[in-house]
Coordinates of C-alpha atoms and ligand atoms in Angstrom, one line a residue:
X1 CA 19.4 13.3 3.5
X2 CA 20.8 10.4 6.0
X3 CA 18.0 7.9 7.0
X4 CA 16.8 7.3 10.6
X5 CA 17.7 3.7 11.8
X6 CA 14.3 2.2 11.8
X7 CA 13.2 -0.6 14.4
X8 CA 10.3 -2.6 15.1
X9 CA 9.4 -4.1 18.3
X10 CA 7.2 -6.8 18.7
X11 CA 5.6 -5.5 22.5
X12 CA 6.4 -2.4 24.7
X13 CA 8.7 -2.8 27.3
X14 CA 9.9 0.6 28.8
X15 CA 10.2 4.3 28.9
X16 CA 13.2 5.7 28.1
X17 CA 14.7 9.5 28.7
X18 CA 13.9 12.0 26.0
X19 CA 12.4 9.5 23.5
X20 CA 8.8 10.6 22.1
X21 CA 6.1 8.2 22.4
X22 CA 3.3 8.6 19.5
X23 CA -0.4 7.9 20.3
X24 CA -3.8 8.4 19.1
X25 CA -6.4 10.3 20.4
X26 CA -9.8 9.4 18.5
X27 CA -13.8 10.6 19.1
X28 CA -15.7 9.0 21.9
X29 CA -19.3 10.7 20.6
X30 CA -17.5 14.1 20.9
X31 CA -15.3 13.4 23.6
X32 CA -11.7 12.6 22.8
X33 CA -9.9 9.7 24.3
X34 CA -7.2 7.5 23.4
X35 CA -7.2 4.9 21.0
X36 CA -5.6 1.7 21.3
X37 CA -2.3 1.5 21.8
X38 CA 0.7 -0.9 21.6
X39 CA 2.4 1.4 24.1
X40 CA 1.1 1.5 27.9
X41 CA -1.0 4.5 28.4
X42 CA -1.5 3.7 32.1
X43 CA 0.4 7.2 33.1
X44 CA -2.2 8.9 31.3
X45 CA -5.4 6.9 31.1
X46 CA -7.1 8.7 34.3
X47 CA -6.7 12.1 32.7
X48 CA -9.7 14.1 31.2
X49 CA -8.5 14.8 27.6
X50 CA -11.9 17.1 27.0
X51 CA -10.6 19.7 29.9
X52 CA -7.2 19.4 29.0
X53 CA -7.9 20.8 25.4
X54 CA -6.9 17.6 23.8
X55 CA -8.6 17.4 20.2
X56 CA -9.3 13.9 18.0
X57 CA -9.3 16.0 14.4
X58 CA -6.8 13.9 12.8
X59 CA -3.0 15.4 12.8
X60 CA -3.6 17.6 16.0
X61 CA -1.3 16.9 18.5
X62 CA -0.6 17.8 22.0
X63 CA 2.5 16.8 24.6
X64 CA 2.2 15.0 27.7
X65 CA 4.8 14.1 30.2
X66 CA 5.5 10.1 30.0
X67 CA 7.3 8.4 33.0
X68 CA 11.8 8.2 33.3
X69 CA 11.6 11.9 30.9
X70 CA 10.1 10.9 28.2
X71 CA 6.8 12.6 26.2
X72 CA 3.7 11.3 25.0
X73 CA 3.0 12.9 21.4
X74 CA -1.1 12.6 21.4
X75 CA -2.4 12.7 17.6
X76 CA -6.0 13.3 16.7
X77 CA -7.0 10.0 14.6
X78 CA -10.6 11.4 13.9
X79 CA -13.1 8.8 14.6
X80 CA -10.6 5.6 14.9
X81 CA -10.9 4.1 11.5
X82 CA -7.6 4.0 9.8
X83 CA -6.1 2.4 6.9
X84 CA -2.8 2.8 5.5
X85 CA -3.0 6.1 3.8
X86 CA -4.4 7.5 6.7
X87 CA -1.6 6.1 9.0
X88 CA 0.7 7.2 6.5
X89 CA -0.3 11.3 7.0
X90 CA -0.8 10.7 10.6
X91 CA 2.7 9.7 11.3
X92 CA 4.0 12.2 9.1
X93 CA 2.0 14.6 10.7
X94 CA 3.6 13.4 14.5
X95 CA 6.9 12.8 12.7
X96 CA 7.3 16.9 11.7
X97 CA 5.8 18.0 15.1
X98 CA 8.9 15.7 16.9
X99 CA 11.5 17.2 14.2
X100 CA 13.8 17.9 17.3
X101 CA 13.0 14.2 18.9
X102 CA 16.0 12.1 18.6
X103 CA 13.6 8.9 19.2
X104 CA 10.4 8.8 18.0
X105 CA 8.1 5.8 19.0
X106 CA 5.0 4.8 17.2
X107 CA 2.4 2.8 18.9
X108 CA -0.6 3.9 16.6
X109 CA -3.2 0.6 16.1
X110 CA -2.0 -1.0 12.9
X111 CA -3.9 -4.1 11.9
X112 CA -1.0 -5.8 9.7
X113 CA 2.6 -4.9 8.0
X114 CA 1.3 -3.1 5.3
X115 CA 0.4 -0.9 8.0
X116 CA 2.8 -0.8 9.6
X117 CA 4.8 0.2 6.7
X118 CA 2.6 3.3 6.4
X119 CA 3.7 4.2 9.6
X120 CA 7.5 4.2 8.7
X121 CA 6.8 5.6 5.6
X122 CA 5.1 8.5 6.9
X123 CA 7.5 8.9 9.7
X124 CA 10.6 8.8 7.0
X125 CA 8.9 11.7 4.5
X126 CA 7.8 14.0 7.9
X127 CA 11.5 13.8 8.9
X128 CA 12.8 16.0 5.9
X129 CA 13.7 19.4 6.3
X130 CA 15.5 21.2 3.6
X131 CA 18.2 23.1 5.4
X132 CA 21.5 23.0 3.0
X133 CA 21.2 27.1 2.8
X134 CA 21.2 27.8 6.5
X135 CA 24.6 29.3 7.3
X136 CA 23.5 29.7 10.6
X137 CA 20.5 27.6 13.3
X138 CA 21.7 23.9 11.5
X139 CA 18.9 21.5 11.5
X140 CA 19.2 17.9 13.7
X141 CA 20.7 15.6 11.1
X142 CA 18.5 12.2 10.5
X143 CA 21.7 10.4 11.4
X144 CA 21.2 9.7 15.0
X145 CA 17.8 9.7 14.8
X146 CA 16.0 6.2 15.5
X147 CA 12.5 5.6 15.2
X148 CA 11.0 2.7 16.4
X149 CA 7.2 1.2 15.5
X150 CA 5.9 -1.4 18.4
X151 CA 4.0 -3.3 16.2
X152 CA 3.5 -7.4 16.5
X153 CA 3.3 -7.1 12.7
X154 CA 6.9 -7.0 11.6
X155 CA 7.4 -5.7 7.9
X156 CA 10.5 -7.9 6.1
X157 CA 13.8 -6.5 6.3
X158 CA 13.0 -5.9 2.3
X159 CA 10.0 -4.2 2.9
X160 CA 12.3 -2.1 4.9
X161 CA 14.7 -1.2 3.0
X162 CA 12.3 -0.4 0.6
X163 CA 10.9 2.4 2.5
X164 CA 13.9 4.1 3.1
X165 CA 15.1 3.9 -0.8
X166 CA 11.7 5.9 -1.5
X167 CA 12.0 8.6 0.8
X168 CA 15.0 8.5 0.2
X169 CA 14.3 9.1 -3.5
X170 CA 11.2 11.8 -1.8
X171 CA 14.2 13.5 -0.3
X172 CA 16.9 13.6 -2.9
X173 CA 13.1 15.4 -5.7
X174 CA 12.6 18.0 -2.8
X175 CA 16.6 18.9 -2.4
X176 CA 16.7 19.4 -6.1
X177 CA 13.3 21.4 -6.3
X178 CA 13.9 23.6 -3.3
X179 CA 17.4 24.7 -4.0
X180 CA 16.9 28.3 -6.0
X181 CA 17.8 28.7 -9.7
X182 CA 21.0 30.3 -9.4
X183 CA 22.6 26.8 -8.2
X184 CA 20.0 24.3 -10.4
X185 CA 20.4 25.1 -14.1
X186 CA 20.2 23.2 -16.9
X187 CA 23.5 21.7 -16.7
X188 CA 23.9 21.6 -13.3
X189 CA 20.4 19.4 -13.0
X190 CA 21.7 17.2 -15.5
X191 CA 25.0 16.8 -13.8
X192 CA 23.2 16.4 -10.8
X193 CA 21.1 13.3 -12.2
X194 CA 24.0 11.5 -14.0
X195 CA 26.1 11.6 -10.0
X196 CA 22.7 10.4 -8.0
X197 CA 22.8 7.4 -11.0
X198 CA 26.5 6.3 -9.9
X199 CA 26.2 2.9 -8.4
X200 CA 22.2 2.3 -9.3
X201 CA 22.6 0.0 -12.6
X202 CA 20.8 3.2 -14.4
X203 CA 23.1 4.6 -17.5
X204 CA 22.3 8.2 -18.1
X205 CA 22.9 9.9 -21.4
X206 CA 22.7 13.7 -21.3
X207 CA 22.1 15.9 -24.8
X208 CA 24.3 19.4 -24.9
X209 CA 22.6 22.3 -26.7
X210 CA 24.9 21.2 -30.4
X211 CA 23.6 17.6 -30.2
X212 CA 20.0 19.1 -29.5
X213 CA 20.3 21.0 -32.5
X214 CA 21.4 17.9 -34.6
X215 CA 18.8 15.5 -33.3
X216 CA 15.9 18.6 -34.3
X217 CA 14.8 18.7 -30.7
X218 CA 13.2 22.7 -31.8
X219 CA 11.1 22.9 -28.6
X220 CA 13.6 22.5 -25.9
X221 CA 16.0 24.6 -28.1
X222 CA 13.9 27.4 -28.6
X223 CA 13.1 27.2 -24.5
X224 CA 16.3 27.7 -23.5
X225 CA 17.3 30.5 -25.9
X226 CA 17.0 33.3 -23.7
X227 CA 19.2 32.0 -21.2
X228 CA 23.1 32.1 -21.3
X229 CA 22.8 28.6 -19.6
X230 CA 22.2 26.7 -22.5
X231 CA 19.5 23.9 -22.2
X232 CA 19.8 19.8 -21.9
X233 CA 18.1 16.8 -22.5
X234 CA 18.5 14.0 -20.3
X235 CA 17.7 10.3 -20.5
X236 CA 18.1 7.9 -17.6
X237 CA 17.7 4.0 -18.7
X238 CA 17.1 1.2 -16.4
X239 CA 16.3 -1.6 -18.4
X240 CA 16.5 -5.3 -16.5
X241 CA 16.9 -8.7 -18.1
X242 CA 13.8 -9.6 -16.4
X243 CA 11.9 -6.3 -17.9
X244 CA 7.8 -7.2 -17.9
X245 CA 6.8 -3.9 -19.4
X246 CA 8.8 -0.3 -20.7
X247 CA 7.2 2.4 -19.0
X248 CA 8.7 5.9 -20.1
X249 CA 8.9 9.4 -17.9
X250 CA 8.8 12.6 -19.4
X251 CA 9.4 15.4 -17.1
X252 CA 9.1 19.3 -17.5
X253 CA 12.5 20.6 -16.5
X254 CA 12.7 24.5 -16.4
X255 CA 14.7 25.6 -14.0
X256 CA 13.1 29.0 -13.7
X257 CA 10.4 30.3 -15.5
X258 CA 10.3 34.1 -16.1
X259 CA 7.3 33.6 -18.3
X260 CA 10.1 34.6 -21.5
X261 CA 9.0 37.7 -23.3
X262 CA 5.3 36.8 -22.7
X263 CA 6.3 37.9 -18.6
X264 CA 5.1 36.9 -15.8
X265 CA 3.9 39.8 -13.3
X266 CA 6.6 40.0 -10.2
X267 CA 4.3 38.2 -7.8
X268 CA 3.5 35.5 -10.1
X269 CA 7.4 34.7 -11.0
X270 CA 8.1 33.7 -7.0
X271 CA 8.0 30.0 -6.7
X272 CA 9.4 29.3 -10.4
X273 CA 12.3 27.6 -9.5
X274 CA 10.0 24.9 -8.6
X275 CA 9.3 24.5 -12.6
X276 CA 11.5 21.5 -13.0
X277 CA 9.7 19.4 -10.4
X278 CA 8.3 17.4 -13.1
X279 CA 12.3 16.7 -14.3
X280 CA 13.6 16.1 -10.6
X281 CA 11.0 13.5 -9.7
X282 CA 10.8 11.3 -12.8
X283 CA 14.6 11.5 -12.9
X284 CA 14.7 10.2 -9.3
X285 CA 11.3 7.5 -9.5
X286 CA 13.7 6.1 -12.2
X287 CA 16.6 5.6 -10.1
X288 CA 14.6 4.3 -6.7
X289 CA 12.7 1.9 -9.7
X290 CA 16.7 0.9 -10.4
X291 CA 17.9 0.3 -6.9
X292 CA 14.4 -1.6 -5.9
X293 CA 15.9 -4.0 -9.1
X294 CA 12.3 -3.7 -10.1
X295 CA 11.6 -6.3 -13.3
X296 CA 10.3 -3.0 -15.7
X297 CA 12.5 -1.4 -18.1
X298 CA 12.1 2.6 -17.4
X299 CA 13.8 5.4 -19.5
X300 CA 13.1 9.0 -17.8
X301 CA 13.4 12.1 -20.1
X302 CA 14.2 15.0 -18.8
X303 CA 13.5 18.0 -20.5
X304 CA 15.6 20.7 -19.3
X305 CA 15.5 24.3 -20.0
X306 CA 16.0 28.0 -18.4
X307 CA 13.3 30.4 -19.4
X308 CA 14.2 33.9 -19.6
X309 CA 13.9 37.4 -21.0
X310 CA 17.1 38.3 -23.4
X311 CA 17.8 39.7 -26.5
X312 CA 18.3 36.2 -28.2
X313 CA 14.6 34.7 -26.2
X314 CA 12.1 33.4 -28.5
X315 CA 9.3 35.7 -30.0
X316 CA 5.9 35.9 -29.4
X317 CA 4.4 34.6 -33.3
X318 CA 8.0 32.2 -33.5
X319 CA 7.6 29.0 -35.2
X320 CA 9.8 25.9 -33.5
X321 CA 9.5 22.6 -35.2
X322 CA 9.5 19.6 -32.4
X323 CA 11.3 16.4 -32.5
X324 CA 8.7 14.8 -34.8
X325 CA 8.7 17.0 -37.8
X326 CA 4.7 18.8 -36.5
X327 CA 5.8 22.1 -36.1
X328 CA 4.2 25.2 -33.3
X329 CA 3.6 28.6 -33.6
X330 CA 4.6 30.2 -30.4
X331 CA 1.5 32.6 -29.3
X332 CA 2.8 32.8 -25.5
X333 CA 6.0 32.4 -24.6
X334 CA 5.6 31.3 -21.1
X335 CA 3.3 28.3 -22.3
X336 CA 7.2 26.9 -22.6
X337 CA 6.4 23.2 -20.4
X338 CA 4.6 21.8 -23.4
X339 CA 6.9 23.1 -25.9
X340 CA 10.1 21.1 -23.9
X341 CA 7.5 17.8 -23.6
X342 CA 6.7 18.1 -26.9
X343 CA 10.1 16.9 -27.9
X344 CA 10.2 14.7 -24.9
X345 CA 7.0 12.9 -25.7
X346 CA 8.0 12.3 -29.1
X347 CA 11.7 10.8 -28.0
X348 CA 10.1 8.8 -25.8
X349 CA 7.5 7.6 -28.2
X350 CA 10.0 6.3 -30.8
X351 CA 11.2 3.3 -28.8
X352 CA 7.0 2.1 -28.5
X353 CA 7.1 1.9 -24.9
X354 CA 3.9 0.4 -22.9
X355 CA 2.7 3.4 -21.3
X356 CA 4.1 7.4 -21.6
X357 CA 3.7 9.3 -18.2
X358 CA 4.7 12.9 -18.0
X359 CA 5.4 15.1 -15.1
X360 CA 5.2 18.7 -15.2
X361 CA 4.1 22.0 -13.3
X362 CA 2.1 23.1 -16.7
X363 CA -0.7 25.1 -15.9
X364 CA -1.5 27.6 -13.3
X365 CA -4.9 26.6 -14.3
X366 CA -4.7 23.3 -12.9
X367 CA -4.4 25.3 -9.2
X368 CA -7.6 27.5 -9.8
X369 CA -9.2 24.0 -10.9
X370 CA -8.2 21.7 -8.3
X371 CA -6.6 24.3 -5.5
X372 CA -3.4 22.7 -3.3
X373 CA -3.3 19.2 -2.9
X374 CA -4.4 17.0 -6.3
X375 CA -2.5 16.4 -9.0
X376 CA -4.9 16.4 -12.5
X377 CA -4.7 13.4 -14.6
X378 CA -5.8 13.8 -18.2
X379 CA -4.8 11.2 -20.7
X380 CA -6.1 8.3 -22.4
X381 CA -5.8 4.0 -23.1
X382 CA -4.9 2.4 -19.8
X383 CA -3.3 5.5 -18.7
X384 CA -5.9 6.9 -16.3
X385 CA -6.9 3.4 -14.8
X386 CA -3.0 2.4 -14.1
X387 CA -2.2 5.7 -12.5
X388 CA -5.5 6.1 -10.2
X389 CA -4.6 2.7 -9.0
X390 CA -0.8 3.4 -8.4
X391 CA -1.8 7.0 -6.7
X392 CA -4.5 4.9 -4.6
X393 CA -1.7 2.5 -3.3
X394 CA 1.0 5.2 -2.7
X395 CA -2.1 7.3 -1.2
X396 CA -1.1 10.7 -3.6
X397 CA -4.3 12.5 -4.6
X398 CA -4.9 12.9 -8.2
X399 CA -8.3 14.0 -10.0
X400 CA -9.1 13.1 -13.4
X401 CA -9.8 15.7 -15.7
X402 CA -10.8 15.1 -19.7
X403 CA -9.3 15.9 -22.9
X404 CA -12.2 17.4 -24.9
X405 CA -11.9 17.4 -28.3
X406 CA -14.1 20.6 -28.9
X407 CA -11.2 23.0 -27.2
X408 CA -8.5 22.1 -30.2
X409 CA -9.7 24.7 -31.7
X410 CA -8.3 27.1 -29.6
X411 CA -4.9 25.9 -30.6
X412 CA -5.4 26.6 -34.2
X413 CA -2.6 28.1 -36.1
X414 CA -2.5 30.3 -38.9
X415 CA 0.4 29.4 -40.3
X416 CA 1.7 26.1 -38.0
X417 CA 0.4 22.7 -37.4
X418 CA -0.5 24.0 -34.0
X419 CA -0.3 26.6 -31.2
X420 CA 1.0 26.9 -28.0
X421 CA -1.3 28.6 -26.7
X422 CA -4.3 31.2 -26.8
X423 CA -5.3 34.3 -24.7
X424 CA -8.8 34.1 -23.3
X425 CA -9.1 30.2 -24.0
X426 CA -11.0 28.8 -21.0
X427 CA -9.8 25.2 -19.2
X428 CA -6.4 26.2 -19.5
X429 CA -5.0 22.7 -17.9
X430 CA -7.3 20.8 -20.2
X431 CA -5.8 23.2 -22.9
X432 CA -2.8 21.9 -21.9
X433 CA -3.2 17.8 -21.8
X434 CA -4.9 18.5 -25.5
X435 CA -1.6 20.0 -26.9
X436 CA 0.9 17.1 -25.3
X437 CA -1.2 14.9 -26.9
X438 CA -0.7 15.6 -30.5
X439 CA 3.2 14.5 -29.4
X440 CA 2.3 10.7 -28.1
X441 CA 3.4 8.3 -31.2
X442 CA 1.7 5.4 -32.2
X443 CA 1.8 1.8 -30.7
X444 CA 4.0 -0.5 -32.6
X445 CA 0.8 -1.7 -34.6
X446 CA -2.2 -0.6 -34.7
X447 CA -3.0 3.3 -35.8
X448 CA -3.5 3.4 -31.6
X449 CA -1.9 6.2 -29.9
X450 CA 0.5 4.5 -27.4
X451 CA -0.9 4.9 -23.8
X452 CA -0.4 8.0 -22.2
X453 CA -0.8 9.6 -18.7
X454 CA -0.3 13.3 -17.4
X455 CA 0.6 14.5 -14.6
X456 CA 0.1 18.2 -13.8
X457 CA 1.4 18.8 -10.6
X458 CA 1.5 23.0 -10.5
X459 CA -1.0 22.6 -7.6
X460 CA 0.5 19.6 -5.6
X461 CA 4.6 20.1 -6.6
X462 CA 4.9 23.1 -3.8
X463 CA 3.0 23.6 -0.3
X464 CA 2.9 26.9 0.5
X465 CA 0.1 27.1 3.2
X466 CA 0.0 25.3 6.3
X467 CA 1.7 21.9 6.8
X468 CA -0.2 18.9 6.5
X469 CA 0.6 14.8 6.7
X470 CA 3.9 14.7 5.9
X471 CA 4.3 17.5 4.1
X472 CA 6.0 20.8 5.6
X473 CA 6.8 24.0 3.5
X474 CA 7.8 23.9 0.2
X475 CA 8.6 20.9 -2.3
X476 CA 6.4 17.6 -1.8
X477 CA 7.8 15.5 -4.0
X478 CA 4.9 14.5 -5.3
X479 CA 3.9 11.6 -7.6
X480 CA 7.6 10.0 -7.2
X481 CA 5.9 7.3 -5.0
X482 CA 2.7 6.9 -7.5
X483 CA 5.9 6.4 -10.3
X484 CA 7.3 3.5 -8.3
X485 CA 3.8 2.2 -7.3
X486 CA 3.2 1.9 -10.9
X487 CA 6.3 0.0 -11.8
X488 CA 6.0 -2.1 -8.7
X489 CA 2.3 -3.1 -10.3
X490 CA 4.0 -4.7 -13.1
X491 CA 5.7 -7.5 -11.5
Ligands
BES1 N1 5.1 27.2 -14.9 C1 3.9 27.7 -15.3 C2 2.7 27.1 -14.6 C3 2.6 27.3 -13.1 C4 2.0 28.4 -12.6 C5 3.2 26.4 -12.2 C6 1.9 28.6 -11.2 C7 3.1 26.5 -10.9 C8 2.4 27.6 -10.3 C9 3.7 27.6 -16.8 O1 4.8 27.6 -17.6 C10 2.8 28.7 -17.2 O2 3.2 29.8 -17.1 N2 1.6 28.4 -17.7 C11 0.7 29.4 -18.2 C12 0.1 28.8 -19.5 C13 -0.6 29.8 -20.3 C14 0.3 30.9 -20.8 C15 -1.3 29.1 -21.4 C16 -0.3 29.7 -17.2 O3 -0.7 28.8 -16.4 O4 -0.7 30.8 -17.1
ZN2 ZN1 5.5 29.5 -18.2
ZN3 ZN1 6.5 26.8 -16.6

């Protein structure tokens, strides 16, 4: 995606011809009426919003003709308190109504530059459209698009260009995740990873399926048997002189999941190219971390893997033995996410980094649990705390869920150290957390399991109901900007 050119002025001067002028509309008792503005609302103050059918609910917009040709885009603020988040969704929200604007101007209340960073921000992230499979009805490209905050508080040119490396970075998770399976597989993710890396300071080192087999990586091995695209394992290193902490990703990588032998029902199979969101976006949080020169040493596993139905696919009742010798009876072959972050956890645990995070759409559970919008968050040592304050400041939602310890027994084996799964279990997510778990090393001393935070974003990875804040159809991107907010938090 090319990025706007994004412009702050200090004060309103003019209107100009076909440029779209954002402002809010928030509750007088139940009457709406407009809120602040840095922009002059004089051509429209006189007019009664209530009979026009102008609504305050936050994100509802309506057009209005501003003087020289231009529009006034109203959006509903709800009752007039913002903060950033807020302002972030609400711009995002006016930014994907004005996707055929070629200038969009913002002159929503913002109390400070942190504010009115949200703005941009939100503005940036509602700008993207996937459109690289249209042959025909091309999309406006970002490139001559300009969009301009009137704000007297003017964000640095740093603060700036940061912005536009994380959407950019939003952009580059939900190009990846949207594009179908028969162009993203294994190989081509990873070689897809190591050219977005060119230029960043980030080295990547990608595993074939021979070296896999050497280094005893079982899980994503037996994964990827079915498939005549043979899986990878991808690590992307960013580590600065300066580093404060090491933080490591693991991400779930399966570039579609046919459920394997164990498979899925036809309805239930649509959407599974989105199964190596978790892959795409701590891939990419990595590289924006590496380009923002951030002063944390990050390595981002990706564990990559095509799930299918074949004559060579793992069994039902097949034993794989993961990276760090515990081996796993495979009851259900399309519980395949934790058996490729199995191996990733333990990788990653052997260099005794500060904190683990993984990324992955694991359980279909997680969406009956939490429905469309939160990401759960199970894990444990300073892992819960540091990630509900990143996803606070990057204003993702995530719920915490526990791991309880009563469920292991549901992944009993017979004849293994564990089990992927089991039919009938209930809290399948929590299920889930319980089994990556057992794959988080120790701390470097101590008999302390290094700290560890997980991420499953089956609910929040794909929107497929109605548009909302910045998000249109399809992938979000989710949880890239909570990544970054958490390395940011280290310096
Ligand atoms: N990729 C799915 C989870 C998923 C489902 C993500 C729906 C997004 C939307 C995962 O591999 C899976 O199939 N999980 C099983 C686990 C079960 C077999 C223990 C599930 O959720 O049913
Ligand atoms: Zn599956
Ligand atoms: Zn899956």
């Amino acid at each position: 995606m090319t990025t706007p050119k994004l412009n702050v002025l200090p004060k309103f001067t003019s209107f100009t011809k076909s440029s779209a002028y954002v402002v809010g509309v928030k509750a007088n008792g139940s009457t709406p009426v407009l809120a602040e503005s840095t922009i002059d609302l004089s051509p429209i103050q006189q007019l009664d919003l209530g009979a026009l059918g102008v609504k305050h609910s936050p994100e509802v917009t309506f057009r209005l003709p501003a003087p020289n040709g231009a529009i006034y885009l109203l959006v509903g603020i709800g009752d007039g308190t913002l903060d950033a988040n807020k302002l972030r969704e609400i711009s995002g929200a006016a930014s994907r109504e004005l996707s055929d604007a070629k200038e969009l101007v913002f002159g929503l209340p913002v109390k400070d530059k942190s504010e009115t960073e949200a703005v941009f921000e939100g503005a940036l992230l509602g700008r993207y459209q996937f459109g690289s499979y249209r042959g025909l009805n091309k999309l406006t490209e970002n490139a001559n698009v300009k969009i301009t905050v009137v704000s007297p508080h003017k964000p640095t040119p740093q603060a700036l260009t940061r912005i536009e490396l994380i959407a950019a970075g939003v952009a580059a998770t939900q190009d990846l995740v949207n594009a179908p399976a028969n162009d993203i597989f294994p190989q081509s993710l990873a070689a897809a990873i190591q050219k977005a890396a060119r230029g960043t300071g980030a080295t990547v080192e990608i595993w074939d399926e021979k070296r896999l087999a050497a280094d005893g990586f079982g899980g994503i091995l037996g994964v990827g048997k079915g498939s005549s695209r043979p899986p990878r394992l991808v690590r992307v290193e960013y580590k600065p002189k300066n580093a404060k902490a090491h933080l490591a990703f693991v991400g779930k990588g399966i570039t579609f999941d046919s459920g394997g032998l164990s498979i899925k029902p036809a309805a239930s199979m649509v959407g599974m190219k989105y199964d190596m969101t978790g892959a795409a976006t701590v891939g990419q949080a990595a590289l924006v971390i590496a380009r923002l020169g951030l002063p944390v040493r990050v390595t981002a596993w990706l564990c990559i893997a095509e799930n299918l139905v074949s004559g060579t696919s793992t069994r039902p009742s097949d034993v794989l033995k993961i990276r760090n010798g515990k081996t796993v009876e495979v009851i259900n072959t399309d519980a395949e996410g934790r058996l490729v972050l199995a191996d990733g956890l333990s990788i990653a645990s052997e260099a005794k980094p500060d904190m683990i995070v993984d990324v992955a759409t694991l359980t279909g559970a997680a969406s009956i649990a939490l429905g469309n919008r939160y990401t759960g968050l199970m894990g444990h040592g300073r892992g819960i705390e540091a990630l509900q304050a990143a996803a606070a400041t990057a204003g993702e939602l995530v719920w915490h869920m526990p791991l309880p310890a009563d469920l292991r027994v549901s992944l009993k084996s017979e004849i293994a150290d564990i089990a992927n799964a089991k039919f009938g279990a209930n809290g399948g997510m929590l299920l889930g957390g319980l089994f990556l778990q057992e794959f988080i090393g120790k701390k470097a001393k101590g008999d302390e399991q290094i700290d560890w935070a997980h991420l499953d974003i089956a609910p929040s990875a794909n929107n497929d109901l109605a548009p909302w804040g910045y998000n249109g159809k399809g992938a979000t991107g989710v949880m890239l900007r909570t990544l970054v907010a958490l390395a940011e938090s280290y310096r």
